[in-house]
mmCIF file of C-alpha atoms in Angstrom:
data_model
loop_
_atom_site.group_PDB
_atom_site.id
_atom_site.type_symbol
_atom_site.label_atom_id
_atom_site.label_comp_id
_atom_site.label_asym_id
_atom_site.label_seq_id
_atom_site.Cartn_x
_atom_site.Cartn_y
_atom_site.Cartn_z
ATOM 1 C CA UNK A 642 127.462 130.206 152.439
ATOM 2 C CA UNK A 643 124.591 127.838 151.778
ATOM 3 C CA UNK A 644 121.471 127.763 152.777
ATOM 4 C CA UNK A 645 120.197 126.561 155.849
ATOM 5 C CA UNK A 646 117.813 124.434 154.030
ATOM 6 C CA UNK A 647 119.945 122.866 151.688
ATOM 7 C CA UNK A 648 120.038 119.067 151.752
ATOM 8 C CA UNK A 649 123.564 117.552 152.610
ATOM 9 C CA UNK A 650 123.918 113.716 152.059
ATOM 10 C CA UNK A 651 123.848 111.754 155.135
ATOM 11 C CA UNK A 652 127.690 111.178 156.794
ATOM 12 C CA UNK A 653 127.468 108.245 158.794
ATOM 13 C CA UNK A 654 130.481 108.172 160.018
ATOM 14 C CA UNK A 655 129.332 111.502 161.708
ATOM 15 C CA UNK A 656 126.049 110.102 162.993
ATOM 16 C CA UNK A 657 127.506 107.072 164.071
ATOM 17 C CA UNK A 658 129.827 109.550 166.590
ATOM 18 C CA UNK A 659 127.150 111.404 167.815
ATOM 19 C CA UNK A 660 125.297 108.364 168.362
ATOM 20 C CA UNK A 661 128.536 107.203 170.436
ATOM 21 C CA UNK A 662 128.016 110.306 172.536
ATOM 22 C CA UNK A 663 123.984 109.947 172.781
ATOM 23 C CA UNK A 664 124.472 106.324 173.944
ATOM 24 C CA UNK A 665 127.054 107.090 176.937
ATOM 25 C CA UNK A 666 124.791 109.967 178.191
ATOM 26 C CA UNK A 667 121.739 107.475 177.797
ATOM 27 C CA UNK A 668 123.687 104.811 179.559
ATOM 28 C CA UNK A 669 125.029 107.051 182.324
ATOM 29 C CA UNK A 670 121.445 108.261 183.014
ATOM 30 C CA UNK A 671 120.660 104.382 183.296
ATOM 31 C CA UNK A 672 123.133 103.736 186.116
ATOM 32 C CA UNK A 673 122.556 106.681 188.308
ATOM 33 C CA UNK A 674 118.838 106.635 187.975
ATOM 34 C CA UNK A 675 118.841 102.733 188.500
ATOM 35 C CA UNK A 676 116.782 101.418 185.947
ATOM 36 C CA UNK A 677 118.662 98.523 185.374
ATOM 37 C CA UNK A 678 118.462 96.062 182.319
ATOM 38 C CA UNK A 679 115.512 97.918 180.706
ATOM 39 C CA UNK A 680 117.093 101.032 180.487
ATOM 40 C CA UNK A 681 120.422 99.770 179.102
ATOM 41 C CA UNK A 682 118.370 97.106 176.565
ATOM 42 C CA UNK A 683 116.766 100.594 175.291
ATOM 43 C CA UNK A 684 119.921 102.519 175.303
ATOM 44 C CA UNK A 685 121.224 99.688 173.195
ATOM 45 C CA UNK A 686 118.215 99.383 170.836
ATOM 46 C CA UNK A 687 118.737 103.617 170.492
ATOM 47 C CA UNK A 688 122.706 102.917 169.799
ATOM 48 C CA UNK A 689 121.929 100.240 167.123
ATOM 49 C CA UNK A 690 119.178 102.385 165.071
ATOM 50 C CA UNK A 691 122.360 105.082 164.930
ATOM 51 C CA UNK A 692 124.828 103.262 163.958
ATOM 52 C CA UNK A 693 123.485 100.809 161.399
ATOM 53 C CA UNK A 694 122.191 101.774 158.123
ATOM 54 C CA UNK A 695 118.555 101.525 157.184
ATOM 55 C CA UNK A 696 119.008 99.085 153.898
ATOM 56 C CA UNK A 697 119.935 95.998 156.304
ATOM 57 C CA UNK A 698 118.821 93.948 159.128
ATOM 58 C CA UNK A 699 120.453 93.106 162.315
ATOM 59 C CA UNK A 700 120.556 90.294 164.593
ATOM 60 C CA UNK A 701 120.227 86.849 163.710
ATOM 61 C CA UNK A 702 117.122 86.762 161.093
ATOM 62 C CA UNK A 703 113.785 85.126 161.733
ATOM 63 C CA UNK A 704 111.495 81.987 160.349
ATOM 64 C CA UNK A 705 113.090 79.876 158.190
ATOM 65 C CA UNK A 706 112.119 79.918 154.366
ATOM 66 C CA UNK A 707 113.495 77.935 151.312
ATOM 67 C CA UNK A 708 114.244 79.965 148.016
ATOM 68 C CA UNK A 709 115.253 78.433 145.398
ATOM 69 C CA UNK A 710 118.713 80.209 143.081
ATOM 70 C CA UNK A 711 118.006 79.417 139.513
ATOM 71 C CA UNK A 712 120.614 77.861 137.034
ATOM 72 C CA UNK A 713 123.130 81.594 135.972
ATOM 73 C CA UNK A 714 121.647 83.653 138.413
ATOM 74 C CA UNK A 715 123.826 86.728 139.094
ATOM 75 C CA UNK A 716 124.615 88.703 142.487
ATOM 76 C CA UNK A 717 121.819 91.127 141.533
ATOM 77 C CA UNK A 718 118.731 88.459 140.251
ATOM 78 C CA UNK A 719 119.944 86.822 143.483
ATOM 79 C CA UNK A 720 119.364 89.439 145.139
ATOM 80 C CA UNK A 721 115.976 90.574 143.808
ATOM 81 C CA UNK A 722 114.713 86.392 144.845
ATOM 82 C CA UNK A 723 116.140 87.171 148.452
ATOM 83 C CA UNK A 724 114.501 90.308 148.642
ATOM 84 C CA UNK A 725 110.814 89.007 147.441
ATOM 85 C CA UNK A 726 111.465 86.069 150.125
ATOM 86 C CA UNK A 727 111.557 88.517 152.595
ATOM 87 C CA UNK A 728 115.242 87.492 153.364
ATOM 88 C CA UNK A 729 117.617 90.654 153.147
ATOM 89 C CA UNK A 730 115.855 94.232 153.386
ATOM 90 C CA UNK A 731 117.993 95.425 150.457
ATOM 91 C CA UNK A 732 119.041 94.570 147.079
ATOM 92 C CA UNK A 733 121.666 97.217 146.844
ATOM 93 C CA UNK A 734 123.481 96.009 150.010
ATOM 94 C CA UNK A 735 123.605 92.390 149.039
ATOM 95 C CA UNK A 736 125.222 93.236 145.662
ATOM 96 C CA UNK A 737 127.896 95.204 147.682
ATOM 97 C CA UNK A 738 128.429 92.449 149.878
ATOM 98 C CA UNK A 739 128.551 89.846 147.561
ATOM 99 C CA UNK A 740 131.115 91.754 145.704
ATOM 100 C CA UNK A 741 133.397 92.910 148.783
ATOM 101 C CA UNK A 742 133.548 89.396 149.633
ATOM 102 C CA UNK A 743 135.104 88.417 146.129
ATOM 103 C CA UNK A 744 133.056 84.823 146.419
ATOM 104 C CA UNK A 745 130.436 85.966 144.329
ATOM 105 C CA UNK A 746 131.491 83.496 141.592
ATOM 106 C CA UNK A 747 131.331 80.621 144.153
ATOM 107 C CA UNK A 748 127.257 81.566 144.699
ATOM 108 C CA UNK A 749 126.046 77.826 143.694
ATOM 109 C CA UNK A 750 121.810 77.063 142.438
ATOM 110 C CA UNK A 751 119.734 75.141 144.053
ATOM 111 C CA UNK A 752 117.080 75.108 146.533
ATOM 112 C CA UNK A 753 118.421 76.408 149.892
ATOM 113 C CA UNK A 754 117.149 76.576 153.666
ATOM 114 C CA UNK A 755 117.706 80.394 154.794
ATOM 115 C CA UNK A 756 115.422 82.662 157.468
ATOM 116 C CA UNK A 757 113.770 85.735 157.096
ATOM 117 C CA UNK A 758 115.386 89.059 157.955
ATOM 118 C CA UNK A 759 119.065 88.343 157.748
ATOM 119 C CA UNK A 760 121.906 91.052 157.766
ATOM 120 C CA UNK A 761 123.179 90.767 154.149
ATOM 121 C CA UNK A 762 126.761 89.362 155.557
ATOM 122 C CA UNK A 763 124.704 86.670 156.688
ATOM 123 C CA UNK A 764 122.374 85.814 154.096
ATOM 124 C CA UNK A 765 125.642 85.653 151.694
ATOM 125 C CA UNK A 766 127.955 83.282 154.181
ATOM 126 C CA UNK A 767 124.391 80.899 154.375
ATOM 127 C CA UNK A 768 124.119 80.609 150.482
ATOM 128 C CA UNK A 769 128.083 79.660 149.856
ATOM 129 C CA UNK A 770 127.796 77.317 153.068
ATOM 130 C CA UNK A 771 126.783 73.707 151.229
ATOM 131 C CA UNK A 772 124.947 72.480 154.026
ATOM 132 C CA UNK A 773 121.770 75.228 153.532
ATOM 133 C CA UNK A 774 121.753 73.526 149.614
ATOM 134 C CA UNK A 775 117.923 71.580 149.757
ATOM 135 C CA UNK A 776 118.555 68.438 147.191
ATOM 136 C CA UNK A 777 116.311 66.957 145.534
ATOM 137 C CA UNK A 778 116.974 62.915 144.235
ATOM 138 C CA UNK A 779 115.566 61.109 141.372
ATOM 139 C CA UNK A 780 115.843 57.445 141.380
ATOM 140 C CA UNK A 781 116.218 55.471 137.757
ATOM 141 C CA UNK A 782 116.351 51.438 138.545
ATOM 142 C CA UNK A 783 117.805 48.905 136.126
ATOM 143 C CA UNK A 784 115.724 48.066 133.537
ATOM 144 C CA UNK A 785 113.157 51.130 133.460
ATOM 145 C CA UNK A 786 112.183 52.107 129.380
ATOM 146 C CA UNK A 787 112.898 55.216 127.841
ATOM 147 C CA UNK A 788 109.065 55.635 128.396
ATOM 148 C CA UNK A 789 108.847 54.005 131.803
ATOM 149 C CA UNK A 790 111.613 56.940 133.074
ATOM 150 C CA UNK A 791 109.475 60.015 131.520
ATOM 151 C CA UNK A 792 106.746 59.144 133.889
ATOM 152 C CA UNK A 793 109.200 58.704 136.838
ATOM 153 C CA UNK A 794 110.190 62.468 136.352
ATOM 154 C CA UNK A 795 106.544 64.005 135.649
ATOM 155 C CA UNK A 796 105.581 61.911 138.797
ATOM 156 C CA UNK A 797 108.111 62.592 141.599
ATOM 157 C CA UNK A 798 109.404 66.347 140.091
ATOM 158 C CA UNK A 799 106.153 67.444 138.510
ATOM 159 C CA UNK A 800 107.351 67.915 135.169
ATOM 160 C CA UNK A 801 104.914 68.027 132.860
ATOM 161 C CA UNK A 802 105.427 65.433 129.828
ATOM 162 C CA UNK A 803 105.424 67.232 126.963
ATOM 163 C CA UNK A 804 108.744 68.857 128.684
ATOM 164 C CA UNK A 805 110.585 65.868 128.974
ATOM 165 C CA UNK A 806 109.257 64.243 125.720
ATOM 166 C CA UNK A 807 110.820 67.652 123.887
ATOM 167 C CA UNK A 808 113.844 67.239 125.796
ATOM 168 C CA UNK A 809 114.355 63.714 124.530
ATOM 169 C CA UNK A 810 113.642 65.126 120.822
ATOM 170 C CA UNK A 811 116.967 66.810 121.174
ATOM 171 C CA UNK A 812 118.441 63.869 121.766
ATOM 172 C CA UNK A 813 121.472 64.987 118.834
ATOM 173 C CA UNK A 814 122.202 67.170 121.438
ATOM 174 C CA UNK A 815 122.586 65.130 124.577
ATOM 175 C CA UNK A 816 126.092 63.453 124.291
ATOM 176 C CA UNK A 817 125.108 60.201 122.667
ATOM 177 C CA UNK A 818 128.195 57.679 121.523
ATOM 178 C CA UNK A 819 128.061 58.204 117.442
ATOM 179 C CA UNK A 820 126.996 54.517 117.365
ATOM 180 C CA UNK A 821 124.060 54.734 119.451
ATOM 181 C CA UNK A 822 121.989 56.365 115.958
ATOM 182 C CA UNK A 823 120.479 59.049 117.782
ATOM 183 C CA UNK A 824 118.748 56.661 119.686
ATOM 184 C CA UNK A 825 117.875 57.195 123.886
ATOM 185 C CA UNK A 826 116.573 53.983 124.797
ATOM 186 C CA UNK A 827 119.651 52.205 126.629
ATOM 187 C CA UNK A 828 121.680 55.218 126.733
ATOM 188 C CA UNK A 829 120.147 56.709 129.730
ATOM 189 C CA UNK A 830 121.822 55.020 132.184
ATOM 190 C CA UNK A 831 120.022 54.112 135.760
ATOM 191 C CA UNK A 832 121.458 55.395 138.737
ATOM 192 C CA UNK A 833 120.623 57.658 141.643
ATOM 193 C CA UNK A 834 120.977 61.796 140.151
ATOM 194 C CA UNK A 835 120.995 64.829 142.364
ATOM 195 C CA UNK A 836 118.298 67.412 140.427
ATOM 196 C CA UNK A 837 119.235 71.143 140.264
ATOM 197 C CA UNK A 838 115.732 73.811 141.025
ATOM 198 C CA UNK A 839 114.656 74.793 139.014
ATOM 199 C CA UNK A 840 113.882 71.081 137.256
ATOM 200 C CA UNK A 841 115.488 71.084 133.864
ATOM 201 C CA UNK A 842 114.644 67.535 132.037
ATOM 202 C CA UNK A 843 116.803 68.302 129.035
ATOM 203 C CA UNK A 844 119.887 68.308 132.073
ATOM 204 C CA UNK A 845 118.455 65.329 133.388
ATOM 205 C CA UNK A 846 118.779 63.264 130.445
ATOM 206 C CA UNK A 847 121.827 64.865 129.951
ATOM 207 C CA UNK A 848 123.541 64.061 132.593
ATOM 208 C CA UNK A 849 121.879 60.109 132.518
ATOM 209 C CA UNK A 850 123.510 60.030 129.167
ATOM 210 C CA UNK A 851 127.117 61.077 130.559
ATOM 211 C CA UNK A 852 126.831 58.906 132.769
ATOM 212 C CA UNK A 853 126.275 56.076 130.217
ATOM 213 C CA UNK A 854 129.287 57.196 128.543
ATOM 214 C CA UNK A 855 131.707 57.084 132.152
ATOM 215 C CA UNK A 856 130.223 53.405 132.691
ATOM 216 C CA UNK A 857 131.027 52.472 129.303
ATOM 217 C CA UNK A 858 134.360 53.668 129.283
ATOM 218 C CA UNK A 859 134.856 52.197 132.439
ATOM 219 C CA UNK A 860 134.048 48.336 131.074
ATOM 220 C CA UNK A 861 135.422 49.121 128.170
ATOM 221 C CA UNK A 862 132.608 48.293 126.473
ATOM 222 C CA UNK A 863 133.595 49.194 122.831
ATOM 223 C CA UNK A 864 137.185 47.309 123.000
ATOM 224 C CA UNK A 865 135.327 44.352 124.298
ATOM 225 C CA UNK A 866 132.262 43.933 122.304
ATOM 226 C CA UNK A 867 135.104 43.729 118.979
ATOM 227 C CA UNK A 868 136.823 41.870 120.361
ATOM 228 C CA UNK A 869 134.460 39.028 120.774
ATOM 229 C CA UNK A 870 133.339 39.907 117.354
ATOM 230 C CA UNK A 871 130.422 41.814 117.578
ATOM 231 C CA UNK A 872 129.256 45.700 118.585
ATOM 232 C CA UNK A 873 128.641 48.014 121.273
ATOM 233 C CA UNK A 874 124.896 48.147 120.006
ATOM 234 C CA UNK A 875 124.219 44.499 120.122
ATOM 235 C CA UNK A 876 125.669 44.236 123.030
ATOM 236 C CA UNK A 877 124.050 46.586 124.400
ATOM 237 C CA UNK A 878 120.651 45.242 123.235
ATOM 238 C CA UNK A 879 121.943 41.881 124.827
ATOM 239 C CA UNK A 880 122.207 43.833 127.838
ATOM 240 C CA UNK A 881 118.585 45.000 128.052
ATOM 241 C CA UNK A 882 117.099 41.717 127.219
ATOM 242 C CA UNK A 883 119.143 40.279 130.344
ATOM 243 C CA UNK A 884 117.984 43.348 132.910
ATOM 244 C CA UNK A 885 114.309 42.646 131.134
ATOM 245 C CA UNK A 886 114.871 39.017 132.114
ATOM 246 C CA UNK A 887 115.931 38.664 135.411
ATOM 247 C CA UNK A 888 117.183 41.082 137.736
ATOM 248 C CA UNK A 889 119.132 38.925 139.831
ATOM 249 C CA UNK A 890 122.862 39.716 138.538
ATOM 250 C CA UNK A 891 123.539 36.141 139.758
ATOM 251 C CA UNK A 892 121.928 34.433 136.961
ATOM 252 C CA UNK A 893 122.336 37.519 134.660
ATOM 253 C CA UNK A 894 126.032 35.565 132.937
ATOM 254 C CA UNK A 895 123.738 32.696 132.223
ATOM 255 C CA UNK A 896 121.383 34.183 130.674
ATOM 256 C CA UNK A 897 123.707 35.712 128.546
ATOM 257 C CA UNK A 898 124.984 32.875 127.410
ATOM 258 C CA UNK A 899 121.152 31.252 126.912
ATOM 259 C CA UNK A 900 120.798 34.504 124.354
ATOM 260 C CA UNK A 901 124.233 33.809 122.308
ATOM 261 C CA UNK A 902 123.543 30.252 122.020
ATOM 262 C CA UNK A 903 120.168 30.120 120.800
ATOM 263 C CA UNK A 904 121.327 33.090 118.259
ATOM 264 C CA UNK A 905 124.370 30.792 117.453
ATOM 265 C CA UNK A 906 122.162 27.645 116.611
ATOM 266 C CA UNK A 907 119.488 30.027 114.240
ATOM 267 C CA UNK A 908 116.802 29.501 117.051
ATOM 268 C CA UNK A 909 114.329 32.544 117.975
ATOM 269 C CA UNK A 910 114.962 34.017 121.476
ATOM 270 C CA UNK A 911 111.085 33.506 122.564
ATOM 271 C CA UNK A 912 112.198 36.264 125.592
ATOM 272 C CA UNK A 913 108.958 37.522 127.031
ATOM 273 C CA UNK A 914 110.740 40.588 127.941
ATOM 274 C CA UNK A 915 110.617 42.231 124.168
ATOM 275 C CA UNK A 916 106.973 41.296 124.197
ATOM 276 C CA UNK A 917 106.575 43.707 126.627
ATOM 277 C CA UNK A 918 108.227 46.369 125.473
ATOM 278 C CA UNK A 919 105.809 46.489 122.298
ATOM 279 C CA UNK A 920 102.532 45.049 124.233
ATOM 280 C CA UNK A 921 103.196 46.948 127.735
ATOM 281 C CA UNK A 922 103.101 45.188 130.413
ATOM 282 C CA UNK A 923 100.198 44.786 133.237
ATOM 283 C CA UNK A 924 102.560 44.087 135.977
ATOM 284 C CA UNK A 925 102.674 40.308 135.012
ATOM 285 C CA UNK A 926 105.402 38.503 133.700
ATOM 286 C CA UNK A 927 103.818 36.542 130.983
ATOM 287 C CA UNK A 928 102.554 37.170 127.932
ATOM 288 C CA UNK A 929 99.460 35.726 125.922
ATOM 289 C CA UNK A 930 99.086 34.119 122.890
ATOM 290 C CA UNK A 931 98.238 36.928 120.554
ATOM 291 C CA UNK A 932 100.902 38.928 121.992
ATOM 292 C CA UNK A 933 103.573 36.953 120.903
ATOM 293 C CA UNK A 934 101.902 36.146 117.494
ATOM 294 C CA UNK A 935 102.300 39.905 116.884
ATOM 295 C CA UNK A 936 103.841 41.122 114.063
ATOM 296 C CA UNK A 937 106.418 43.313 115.322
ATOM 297 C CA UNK A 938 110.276 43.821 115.287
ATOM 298 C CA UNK A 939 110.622 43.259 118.879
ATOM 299 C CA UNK A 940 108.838 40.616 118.908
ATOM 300 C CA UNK A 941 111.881 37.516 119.183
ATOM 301 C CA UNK A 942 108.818 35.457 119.092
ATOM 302 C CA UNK A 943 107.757 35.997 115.435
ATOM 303 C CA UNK A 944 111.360 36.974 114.349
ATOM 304 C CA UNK A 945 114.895 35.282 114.667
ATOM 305 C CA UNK A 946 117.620 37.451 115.952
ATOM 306 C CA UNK A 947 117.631 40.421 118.216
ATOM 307 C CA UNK A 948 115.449 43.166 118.226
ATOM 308 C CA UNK A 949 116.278 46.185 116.754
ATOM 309 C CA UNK A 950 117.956 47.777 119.572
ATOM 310 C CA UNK A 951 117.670 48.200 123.776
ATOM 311 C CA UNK A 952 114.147 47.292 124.762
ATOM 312 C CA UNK A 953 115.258 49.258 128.220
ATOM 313 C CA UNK A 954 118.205 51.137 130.016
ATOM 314 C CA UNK A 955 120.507 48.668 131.523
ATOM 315 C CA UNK A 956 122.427 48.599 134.716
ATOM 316 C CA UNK A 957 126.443 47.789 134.357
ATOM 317 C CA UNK A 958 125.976 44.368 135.553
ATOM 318 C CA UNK A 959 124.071 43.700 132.931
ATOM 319 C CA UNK A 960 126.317 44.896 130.173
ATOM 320 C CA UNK A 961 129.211 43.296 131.851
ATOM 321 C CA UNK A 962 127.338 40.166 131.931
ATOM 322 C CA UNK A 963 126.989 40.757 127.728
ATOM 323 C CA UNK A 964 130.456 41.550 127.671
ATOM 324 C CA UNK A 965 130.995 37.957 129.478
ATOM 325 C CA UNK A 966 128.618 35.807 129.122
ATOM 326 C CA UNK A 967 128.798 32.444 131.439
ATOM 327 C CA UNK A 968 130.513 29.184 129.981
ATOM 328 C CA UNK A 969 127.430 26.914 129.701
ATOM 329 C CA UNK A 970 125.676 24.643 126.919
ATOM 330 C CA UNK A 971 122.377 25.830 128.107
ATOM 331 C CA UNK A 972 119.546 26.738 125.541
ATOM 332 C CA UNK A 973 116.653 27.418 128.235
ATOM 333 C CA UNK A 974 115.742 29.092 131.156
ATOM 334 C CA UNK A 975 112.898 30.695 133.366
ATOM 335 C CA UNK A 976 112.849 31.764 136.464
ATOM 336 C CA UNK A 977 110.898 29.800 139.235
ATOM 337 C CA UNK A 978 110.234 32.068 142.207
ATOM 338 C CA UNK A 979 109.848 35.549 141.802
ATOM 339 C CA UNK A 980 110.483 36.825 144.991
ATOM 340 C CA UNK A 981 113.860 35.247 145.602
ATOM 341 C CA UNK A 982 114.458 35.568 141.506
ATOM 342 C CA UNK A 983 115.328 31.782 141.606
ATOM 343 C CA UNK A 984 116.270 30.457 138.144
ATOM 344 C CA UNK A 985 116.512 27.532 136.473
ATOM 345 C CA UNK A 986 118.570 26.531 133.174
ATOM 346 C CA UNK A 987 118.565 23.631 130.920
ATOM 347 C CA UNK A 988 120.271 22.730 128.034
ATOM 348 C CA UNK A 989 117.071 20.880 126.384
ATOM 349 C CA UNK A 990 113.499 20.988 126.063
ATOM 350 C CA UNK A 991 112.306 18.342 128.329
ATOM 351 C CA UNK A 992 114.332 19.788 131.094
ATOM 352 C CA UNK A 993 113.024 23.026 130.261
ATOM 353 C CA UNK A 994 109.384 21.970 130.864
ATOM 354 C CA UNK A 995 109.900 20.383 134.046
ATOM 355 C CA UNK A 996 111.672 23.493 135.089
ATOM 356 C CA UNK A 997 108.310 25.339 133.967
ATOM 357 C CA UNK A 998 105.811 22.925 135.780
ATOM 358 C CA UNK A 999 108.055 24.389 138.721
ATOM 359 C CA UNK A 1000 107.057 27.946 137.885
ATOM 360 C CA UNK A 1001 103.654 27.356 137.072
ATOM 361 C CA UNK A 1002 103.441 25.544 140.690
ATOM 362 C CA UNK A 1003 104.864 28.642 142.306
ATOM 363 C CA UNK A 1004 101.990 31.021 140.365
ATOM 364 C CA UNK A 1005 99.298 28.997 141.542
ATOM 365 C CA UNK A 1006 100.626 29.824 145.049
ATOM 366 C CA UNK A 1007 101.016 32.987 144.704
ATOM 367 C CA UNK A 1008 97.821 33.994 142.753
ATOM 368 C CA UNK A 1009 98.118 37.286 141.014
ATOM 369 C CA UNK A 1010 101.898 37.546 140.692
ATOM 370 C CA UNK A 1011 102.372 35.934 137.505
#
């Protein structure tokens, strides 16, 4: 026979039965004493701390806090962030949970909206429901540099630079056509991108860059660029030197066909927009005198032809209007009000100037701009 003192493991089953019996005595007493609510709300609370095991919470949880499920987290590092948070009171009973309910595999990352104090049931059905998911968005316009879209991520996600310059060093690794030379700049194609906590730049990129490739398949943009006999890389370059021009997709088939005619007739672009790229910018659309006697290969003021590849990331409009440039004789252009993005072509110089007395007019009423 053993010992009155030996330690038996704890049957719930059997407490939960005698805590069926304590609660109808409790609740009896209630009635014929006449206590009313109180003393059934404490027969209850008595009948709950019986029955339910002490590794889990009850009830419908308390403040709300965000945790954040990184990228391959299992049932049980899950677990450990909901614990920490404060979210389930057991690590153990969220692992059995998650397994019994055979959705563990459906658990998504991210950054999600869940309360304090949950019953483990609960926290799991919150965390497979998409709705709790917290996204975050990154914005990439048209026409941003390689350089220009670094600083967007270290300034809205907080990633520090060095991170997303060594992401971009492993650029062999991001999905890049074979003809795009290991090169980034064009390739990382603007758009609006959901961001997965925690912030991975290397997926960022990534995912820019697959996007590229879907866009490009989608014009067709290999088939087409042979077949008006060039390449996917000068077109391409064509594209960014339109989305660096004007960003009104309007006027974007015209200037396409500016660029292919002056290349056609041996005449250097002159596009202010590769100046930039080399000089930087100061917000202005101009550029000075010494800037475009630079020597440098971007420069399509000191060198015939184009440059030696993107000078930004291009939107699809852009490409397409590469791809198809407008029918038109023109050799000249500029662009005469920069709020509406008002643009003005000519097929000669003398038409050309007058069209730039138009521009400068607009800059002298609107100091600053220009």
């Amino acid at each position: 026979m053993a010992g009155l003192d030996e330690k038996k493991p704890l049957d719930w089953h059997q407490v939960a039965y005698y805590g069926r019996g304590v609660f109808a005595v409790v609740l009896s007493l209630a009635v014929l004493i006449g206590g009313g609510w109180y003393a059934y709300s404490k027969a209850s609370e008595l009948y709950t701390s019986l029955v339910t095991p002490d590794d889990d919470y009850v009830g419908e949880g308390g403040a709300e806090v965000e945790v954040v499920i990184p990228r391959g987290a299992g049932i049980t590092q899950i677990g450990d962030i909901l614990y920490e948070a404060g979210v389930v009171k057991s690590v153990r009973k969220f692992r059995t949970v998650a397994q019994r309910s055979g959705q563990s595999n459906e658990l998504q990352y991210g950054r999600f909206k869940l309360r304090k104090e949950l019953p483990a049931e609960t926290a799991m059905a919150m965390l497979l429901d998409p709705a709790n998911i917290q996204r975050i968005w990154i914005t990439f316009p048209e026409g941003l540099t390689l350089a220009e879209q670094q600083q967007r991520i270290h300034d809205e996600l907080g990633v520090p630079l060095e991170e997303i310059q060594a992401a971009a060093g492993r650029a062999g690794e991001l999905g890049l056509p074979e003809w795009a030379g290991g090169k980034l700049e064009g390739f990382l194609f603007p758009a609006r991108y959901v961001v997965a906590e925690p912030v991975d730049p290397f997926a960022i990129l990534q995912t820019q860059v697959g996007q590229f490739n879907t866009v490009a398949n989608r014009v067709d943009l290999v088939e087409r660029a042979e077949a008006m006999g060039s390449d996917p890389m000068t077109v391409l370059t064509v594209a960014s030197i339109i989305e660096g021009e004007v960003h009104n997709s309007d006027y974007q088939p015209l200037v396409a066909a500016v660029i292919y005619n002056r290349l056609e007739a041996g005449m250097k672009l002159e596009m202010d927009s590769t100046v930039h790229y080399f000089a930087g910018s100061d917000g202005g659309v101009t550029t000075t005198a010494e800037q475009r006697a630079t020597d440098n290969p971007y420069n399509t003021y000191f060198y015939e032809g184009l440059p030696p590849g993107p000078i930004n990331n291009p939107g699809e409009t852009a490409i397409n209007a590469a791809l198809s440039p407008a029918d038109s004789d023109a050799l000249f252009f500029v662009t005469v009000d920069l709020d509406s993005g008002e643009t003005l072509f000519a097929n000669t110089y003398e038409e050309h100037q007058a069209n730039v007395v138009k521009f400068q007019q607009w800059c002298q009423a609107n100091t600053g701009r220009c």
